[in-house]
Coordinates of C-alpha atoms in Angstrom, one line a residue:
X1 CA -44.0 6.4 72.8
X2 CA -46.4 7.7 70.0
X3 CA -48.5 4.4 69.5
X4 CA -49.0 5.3 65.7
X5 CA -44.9 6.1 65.4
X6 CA -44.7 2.3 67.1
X7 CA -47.0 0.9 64.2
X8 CA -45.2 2.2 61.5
X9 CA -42.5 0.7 62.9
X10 CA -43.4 -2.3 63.4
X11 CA -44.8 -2.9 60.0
X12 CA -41.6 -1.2 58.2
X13 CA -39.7 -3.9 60.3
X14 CA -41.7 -6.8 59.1
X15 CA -41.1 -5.3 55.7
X16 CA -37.4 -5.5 55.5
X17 CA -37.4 -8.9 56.8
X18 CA -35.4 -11.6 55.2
X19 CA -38.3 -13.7 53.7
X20 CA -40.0 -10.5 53.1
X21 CA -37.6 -9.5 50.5
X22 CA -36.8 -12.4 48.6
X23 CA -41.0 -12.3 47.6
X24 CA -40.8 -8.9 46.7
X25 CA -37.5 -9.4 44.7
X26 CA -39.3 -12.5 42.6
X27 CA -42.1 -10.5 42.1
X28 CA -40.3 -7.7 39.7
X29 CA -41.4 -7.0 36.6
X30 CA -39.7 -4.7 34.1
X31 CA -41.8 -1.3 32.5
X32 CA -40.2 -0.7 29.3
X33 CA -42.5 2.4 29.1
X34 CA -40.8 4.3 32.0
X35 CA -37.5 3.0 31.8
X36 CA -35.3 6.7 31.7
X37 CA -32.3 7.5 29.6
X38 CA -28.9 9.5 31.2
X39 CA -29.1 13.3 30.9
X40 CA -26.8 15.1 28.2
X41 CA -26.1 12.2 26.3
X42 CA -27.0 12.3 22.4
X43 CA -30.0 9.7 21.7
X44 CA -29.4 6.9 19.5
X45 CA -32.6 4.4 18.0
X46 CA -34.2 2.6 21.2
X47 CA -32.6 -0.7 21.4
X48 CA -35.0 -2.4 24.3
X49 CA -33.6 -5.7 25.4
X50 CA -35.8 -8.0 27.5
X51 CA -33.0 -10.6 29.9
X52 CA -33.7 -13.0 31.9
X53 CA -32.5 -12.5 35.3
X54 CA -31.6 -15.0 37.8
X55 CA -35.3 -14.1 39.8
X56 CA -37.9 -13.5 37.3
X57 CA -38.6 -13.8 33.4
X58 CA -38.1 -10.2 32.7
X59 CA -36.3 -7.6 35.4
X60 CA -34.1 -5.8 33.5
X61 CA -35.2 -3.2 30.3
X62 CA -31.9 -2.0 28.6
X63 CA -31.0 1.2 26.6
X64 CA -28.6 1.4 24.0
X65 CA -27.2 4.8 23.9
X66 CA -24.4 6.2 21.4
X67 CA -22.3 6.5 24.6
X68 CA -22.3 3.0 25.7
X69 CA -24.5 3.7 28.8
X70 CA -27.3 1.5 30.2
X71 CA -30.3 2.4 32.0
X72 CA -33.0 -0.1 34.0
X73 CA -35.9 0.6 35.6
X74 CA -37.9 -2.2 38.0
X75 CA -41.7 -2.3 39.8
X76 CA -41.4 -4.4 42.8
X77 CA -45.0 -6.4 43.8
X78 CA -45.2 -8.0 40.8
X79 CA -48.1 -7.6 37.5
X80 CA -50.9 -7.4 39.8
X81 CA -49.3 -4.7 42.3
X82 CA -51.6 -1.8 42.6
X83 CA -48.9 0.5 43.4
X84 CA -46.4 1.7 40.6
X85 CA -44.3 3.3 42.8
X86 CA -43.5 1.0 45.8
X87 CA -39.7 0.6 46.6
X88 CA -37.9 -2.5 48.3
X89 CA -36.1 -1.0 51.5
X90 CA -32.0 -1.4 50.7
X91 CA -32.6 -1.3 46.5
X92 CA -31.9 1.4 44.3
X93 CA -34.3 3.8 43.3
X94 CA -36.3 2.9 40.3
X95 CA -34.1 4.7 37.7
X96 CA -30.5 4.1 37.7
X97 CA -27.9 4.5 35.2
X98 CA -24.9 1.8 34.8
X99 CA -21.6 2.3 31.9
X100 CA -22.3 -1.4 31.2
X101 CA -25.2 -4.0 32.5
X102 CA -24.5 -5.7 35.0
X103 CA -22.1 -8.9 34.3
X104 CA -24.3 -11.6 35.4
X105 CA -27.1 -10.3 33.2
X106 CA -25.0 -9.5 30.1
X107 CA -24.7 -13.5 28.3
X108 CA -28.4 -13.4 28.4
X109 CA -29.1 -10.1 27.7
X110 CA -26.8 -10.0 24.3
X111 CA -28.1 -13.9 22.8
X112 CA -31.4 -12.9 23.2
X113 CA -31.1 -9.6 21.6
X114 CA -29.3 -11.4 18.4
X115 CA -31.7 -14.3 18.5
X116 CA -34.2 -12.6 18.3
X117 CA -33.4 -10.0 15.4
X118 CA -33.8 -11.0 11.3
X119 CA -30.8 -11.7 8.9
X120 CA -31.2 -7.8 7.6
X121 CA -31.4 -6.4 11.2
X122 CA -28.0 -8.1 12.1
X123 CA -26.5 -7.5 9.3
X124 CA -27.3 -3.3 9.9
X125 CA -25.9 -3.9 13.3
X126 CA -22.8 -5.3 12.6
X127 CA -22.5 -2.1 9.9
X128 CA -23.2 0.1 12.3
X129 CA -19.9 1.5 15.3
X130 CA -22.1 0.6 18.3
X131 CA -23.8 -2.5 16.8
X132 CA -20.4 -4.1 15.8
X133 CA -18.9 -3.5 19.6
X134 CA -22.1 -4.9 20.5
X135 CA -21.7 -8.1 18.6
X136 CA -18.4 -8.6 19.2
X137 CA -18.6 -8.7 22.7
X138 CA -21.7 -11.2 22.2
X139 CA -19.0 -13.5 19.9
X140 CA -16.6 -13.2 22.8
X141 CA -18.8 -14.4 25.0
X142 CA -17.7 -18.1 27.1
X143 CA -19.8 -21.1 26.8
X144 CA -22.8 -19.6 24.2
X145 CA -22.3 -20.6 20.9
X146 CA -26.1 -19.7 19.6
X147 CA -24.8 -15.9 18.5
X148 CA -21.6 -17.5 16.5
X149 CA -23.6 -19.7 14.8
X150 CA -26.6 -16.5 13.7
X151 CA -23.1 -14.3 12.7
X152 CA -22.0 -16.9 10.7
X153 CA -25.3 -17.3 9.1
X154 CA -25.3 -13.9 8.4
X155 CA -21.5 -14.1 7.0
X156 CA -22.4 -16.6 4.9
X157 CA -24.7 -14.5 2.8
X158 CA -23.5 -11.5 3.0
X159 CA -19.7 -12.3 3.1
X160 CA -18.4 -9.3 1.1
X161 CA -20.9 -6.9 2.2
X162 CA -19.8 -7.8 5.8
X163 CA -16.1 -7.8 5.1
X164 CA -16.0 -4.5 2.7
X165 CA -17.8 -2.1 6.1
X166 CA -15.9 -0.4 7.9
X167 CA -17.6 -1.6 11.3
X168 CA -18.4 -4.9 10.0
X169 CA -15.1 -6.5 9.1
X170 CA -14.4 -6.4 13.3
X171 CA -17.6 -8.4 13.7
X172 CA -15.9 -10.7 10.7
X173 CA -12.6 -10.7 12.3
X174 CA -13.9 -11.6 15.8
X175 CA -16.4 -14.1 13.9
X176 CA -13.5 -16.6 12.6
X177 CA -11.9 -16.1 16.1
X178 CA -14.0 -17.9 17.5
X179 CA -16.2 -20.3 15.2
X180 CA -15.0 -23.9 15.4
X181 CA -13.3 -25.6 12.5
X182 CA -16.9 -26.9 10.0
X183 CA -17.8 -22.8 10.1
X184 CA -14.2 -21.8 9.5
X185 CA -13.6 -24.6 6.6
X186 CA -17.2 -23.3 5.0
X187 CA -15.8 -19.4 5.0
X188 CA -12.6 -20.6 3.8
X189 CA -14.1 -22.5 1.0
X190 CA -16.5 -19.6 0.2
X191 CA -14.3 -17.0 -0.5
X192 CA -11.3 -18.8 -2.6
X193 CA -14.5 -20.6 -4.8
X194 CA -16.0 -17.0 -5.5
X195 CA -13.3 -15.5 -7.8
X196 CA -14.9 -12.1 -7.9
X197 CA -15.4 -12.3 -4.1
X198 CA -11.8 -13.0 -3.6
X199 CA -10.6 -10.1 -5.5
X200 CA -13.0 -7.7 -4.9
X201 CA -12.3 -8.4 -1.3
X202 CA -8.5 -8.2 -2.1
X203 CA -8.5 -4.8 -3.2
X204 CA -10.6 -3.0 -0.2
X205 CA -8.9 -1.7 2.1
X206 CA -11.7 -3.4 4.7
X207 CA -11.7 -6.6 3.1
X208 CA -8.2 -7.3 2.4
X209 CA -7.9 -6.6 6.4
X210 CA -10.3 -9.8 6.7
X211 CA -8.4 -11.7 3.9
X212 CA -5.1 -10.7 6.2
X213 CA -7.0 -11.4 9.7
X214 CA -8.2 -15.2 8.0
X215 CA -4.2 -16.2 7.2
X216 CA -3.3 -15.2 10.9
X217 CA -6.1 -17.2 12.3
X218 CA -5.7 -20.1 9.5
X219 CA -1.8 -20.2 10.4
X220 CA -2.6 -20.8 14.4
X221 CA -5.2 -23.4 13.7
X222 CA -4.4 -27.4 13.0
X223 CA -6.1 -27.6 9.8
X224 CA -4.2 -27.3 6.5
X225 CA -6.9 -24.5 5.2
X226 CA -4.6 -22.0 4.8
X227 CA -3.2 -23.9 1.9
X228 CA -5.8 -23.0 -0.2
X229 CA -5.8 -19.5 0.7
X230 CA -2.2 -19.6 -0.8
X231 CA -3.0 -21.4 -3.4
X232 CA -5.3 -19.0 -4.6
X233 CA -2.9 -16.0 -3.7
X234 CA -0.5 -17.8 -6.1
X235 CA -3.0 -17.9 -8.5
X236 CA -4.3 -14.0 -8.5
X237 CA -0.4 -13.5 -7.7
X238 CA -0.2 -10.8 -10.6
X239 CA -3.7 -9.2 -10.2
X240 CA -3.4 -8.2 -6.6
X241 CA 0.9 -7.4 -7.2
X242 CA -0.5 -4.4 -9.2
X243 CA -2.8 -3.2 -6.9
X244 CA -1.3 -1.4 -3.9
X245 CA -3.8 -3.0 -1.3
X246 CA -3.7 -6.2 -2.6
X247 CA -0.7 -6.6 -2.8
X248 CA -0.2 -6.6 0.8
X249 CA -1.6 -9.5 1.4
X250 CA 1.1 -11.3 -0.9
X251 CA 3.7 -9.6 1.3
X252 CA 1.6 -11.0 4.2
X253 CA 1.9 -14.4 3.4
X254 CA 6.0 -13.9 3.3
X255 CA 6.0 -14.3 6.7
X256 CA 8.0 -16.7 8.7
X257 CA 5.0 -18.3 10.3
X258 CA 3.5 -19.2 6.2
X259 CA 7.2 -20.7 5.0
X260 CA 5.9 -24.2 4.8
X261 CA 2.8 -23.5 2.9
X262 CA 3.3 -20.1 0.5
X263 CA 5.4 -22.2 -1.9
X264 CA 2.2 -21.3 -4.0
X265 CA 3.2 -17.4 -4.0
X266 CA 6.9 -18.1 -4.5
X267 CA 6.4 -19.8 -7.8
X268 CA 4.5 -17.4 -9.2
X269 CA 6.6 -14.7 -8.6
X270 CA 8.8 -16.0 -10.6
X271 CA 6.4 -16.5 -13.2
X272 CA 5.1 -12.8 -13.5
X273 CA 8.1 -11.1 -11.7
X274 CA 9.5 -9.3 -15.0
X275 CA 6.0 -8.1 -16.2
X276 CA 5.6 -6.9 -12.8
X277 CA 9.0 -4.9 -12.9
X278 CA 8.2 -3.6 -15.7
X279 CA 5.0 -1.8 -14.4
X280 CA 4.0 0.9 -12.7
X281 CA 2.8 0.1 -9.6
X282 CA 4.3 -3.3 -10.4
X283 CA 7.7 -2.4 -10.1
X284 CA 6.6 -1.0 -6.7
X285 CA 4.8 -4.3 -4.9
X286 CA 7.8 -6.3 -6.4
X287 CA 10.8 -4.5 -4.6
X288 CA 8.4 -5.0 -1.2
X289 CA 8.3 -8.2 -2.5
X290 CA 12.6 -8.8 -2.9
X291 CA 12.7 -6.8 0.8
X292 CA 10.3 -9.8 2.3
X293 CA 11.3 -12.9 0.4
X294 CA 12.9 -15.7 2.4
X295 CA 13.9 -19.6 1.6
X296 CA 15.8 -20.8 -1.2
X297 CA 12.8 -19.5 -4.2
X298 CA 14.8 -15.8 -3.0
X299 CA 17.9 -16.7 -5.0
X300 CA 16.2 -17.5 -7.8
X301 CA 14.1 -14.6 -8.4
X302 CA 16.9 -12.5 -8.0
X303 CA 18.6 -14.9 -10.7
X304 CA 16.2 -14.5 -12.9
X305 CA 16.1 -10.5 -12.4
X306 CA 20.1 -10.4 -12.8
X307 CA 19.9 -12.3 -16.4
X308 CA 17.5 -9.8 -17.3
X309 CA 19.0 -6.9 -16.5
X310 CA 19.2 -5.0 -19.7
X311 CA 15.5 -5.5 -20.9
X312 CA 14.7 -4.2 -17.4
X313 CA 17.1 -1.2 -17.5
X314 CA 16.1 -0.1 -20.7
X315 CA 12.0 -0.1 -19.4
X316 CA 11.2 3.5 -17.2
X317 CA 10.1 1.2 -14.3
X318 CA 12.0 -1.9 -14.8
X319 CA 15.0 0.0 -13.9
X320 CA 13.9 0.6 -10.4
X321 CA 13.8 -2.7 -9.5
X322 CA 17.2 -3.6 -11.2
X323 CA 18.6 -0.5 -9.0
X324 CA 17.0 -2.1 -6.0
X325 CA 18.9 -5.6 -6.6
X326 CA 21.9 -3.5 -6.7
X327 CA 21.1 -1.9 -3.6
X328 CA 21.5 -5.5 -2.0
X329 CA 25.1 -5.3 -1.9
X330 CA 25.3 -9.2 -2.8
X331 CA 28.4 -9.7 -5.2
X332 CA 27.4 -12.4 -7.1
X333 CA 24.2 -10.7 -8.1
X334 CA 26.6 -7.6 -9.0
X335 CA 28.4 -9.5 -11.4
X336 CA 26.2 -11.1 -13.3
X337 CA 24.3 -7.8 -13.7
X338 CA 27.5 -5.8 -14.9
X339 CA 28.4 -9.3 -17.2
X340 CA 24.7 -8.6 -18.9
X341 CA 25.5 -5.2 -19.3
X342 CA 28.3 -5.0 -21.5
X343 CA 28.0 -3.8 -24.7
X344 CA 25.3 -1.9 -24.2
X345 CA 27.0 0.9 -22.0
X346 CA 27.0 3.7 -24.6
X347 CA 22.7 3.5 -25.7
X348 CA 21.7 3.1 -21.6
X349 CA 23.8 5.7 -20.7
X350 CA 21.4 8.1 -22.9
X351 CA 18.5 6.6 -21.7
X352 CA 16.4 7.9 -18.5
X353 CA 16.4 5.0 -16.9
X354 CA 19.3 3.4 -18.0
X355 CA 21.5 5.7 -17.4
X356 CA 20.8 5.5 -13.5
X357 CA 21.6 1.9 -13.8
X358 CA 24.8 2.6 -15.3
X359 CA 25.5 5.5 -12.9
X360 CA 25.0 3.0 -10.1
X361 CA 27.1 0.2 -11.8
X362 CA 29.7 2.7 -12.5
X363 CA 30.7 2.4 -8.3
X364 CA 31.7 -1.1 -8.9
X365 CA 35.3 -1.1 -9.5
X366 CA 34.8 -4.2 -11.9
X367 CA 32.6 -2.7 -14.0
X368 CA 34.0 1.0 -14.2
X369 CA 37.1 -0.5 -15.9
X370 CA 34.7 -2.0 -18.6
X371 CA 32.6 0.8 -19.3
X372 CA 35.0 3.5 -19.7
X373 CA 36.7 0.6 -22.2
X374 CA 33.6 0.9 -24.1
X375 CA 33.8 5.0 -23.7
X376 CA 37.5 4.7 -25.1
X377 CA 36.8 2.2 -28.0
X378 CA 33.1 4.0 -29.1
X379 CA 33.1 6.8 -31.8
X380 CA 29.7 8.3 -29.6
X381 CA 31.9 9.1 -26.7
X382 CA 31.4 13.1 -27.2
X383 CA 27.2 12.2 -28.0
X384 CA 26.6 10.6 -24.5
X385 CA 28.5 13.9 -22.8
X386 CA 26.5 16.2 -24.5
X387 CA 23.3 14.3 -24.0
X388 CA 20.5 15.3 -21.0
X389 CA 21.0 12.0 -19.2
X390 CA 24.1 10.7 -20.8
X391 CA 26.4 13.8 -19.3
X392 CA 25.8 12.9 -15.7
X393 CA 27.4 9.4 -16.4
X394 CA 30.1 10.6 -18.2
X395 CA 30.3 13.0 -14.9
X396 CA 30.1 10.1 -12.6
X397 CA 32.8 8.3 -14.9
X398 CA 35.3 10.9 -14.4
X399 CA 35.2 11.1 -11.1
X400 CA 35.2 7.7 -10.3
X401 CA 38.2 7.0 -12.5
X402 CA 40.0 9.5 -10.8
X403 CA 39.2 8.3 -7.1
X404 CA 40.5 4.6 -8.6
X405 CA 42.6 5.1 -11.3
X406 CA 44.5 8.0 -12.6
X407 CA 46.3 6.7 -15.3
X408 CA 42.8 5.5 -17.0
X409 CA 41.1 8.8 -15.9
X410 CA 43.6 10.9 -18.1
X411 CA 42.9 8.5 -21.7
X412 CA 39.4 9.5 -20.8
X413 CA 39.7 13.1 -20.4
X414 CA 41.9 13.2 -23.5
X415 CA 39.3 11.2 -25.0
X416 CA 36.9 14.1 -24.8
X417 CA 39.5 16.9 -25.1
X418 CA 40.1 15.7 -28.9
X419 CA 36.1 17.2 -28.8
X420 CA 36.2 19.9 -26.9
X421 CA 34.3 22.3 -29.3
X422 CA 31.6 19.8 -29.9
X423 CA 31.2 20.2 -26.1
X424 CA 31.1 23.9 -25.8
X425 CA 28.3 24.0 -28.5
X426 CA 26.0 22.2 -26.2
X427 CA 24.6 23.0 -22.7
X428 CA 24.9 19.6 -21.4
X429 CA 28.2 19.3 -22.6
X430 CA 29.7 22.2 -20.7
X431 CA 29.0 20.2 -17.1
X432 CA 31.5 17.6 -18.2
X433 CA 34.0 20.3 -19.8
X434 CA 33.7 22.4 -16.1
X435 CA 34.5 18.8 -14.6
X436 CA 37.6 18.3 -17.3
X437 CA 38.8 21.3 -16.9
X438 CA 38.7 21.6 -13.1

């Protein structure tokens, strides 16, 4: 045997050994400088995190890259190594790439990252796509409640800022998952105090999704918080019922799992519920409303919107919601709606909106009978046929009275036939004669 092959040998053996390793493995020490970034991957800004790993102060330099990738880089022998580029037989080469760092490395690598960064800096993070993954992986992390309690500084003082991004309400949502109850009571507190917080929140379509994420995570929790989020919902109940993204959050608190404590919401609906019928994006957020109510406050609001009913189908959006009570097939609510509206068949029939009502109304049996007794008894019979909306009730008259009753469809047609000429004169009026006639 080649007594220099034998030499090498030997000392490559007494390298590898057991002992051998575990001195070279304390000794590594991390150079950010040569640490080397995935091929083909678009750069983001050099995040460099310094962790401390379970051998030595600093082993492991971290990249950030806009594809989730990591990258490390380590210099066995320790600072006073003369020799860069020594490896540790059965280790990886110096530059490796990993999708994510490795797991036993990643609690200390995230909390010292956050620690370590300024209120501004964290806030730009949590703004940012990759910085709010980042953070809220840091706020799911077991056992390490140093980043909740920086977040929550930041949230503090930046509440709507943070709740209003697009990136940043995640880092919000996963923020009051997992603060304790003091932090969650001081964000509750904070945003129903600041009024223009509150609504300005409300009406993002980012921050009412935190408003939204705070009743889910109120409602789970043993505290009685969620009261005053309620209570303050109750009291911006017509503000937010007029704008489309706020009022989502009042259809929110409808839910099931709220019934004990949206009481708050319920009572004022039914103080704003006709102004909010009666306009237009109003009428909108309050037939979502009639869809989602539940309890005993339900019967009364739809009470309230029966004994109005002509006020509300005389107004161009009232009228919508009127028809939508209709829609809900409940026959007590039917008949006190048809009782208001006697007596005023023959002006909402030449009305836009009115007239729909009447159209609908004039499917109930009940009330058919009394509105073509109104038709039979009024001198302005032939005007409502011959009118642009009126014509398509008298249409819808005929034709019901004919399915029901034949005997009372007849007086009506000879009811208009004593007109017929005042008909013929006018285009509207020839779709009823064409209907008399057929």
């Amino acid at each position: 045997m080649n007594p220099s092959t034998s030499s090498d040998s030997d000392s490559e053996s007494s390298n590898s050994s057991p002992d051998r390793l575990c001195q070279d493995f304390a000794n590594l020490q991390v150079d950010n400088n040569s640490v080397q970034r995935p091929s083909g991957f678009p750069l983001a800004k050099r995040i460099s995190i310094p962790a401390r790993g379970p051998y030595s102060e600093s082993i492991w330099a971290v990249d950030s890259f806009c594809n989730g990738g990591y990258s490390y880089n380590f210099k066995p022998g320790g600072p006073s190594s003369s020799s860069s580029s020594s490896s540790i037989n059965n280790f990886p080469s110096t530059s490796c790439s990993f999708s994510e760092p490795p797991s036993i490395l990643t609690s200390s690598l995230r909390s010292n990252k956050v620690l370590d960064m300024g209120v501004h800096e964290i806030l730009l993070m949590a703004k940012d796509e990759e910085g709010s993954k980042f953070l809220q992986e840091g706020l799911s992390l077991p056992g390490d409640s140093r980043i909740v309690s920086r977040v929550f500084e930041i949230a503090l003082e930046f509440t709507l800022e943070l709740m209003t991004s697009k990136h940043g309400r995640f880092v919000f949502g996963k923020l009051i998952e997992s603060c304790d109850e003091d932090h969650l009571r001081v964000i509750t507190f904070k945003i129903v105090s600041e009024v223009d917080l509150f609504l300005n929140a409300s009406i993002d379509i980012n921050g009412s999704s935190c408003i939204k994420k705070l009743i889910r995570v109120l409602g789970r929790s043993k505290t009685n918080f969620l009261a005053q989020i309620m209570s303050t919902l109750g009291r911006f109940f017509g503000y937010l019922m007029v704008n489309r993204t706020g009022s989502s959050i009042i259809l929110l608190s409808l839910d099931n799992c709220y019934i004990r404590k949206n009481d708050f919401v319920y009572q004022a609906a039914l103080e704003h519920c006709l102004s909010l019928a009666n306009h237009e994006q109003g009428c909108i957020s309050m037939n979502n409303f009639i869809d989602e109510m539940k309890g005993s406050r339900r019967k009364q609001i739809l009470q309230l919107i029966s004994m109005n009913a002509v006020c509300l189908a005389k107004n161009p959006f009232g009228n919508y919601v009127l028809k939508h009570v209709l829609d809900l097939e409940d026959p007590g609510l039917i008949e006190k709606i048809c009782l208001m509206l006697r007596g005023h068949v023959i002006d909402l029939s030449m009305m836009k909106g009115g007239s729909h009502v009447v159209e609908k109304c004039l499917k109930f049996q009940e009330f058919m009978y009394y509105a073509v007794e109104e038709f039979l008894r009024s001198n302005r019979t032939v005007e409502v046929a011959n009118h642009s909306c009126g014509n398509y009730v008298m249409q819808t008259a005929l034709r019901e009275t004919r399915r029901v009753d034949r005997g009372l469809h007849d007086r009506l047609v000879m009811k208009l036939r004593e007109n017929l000429t005042e008909l013929l004169q006018f285009g509207h009026g020839r779709h009823v004669y064409k209907l008399i006639c057929s």
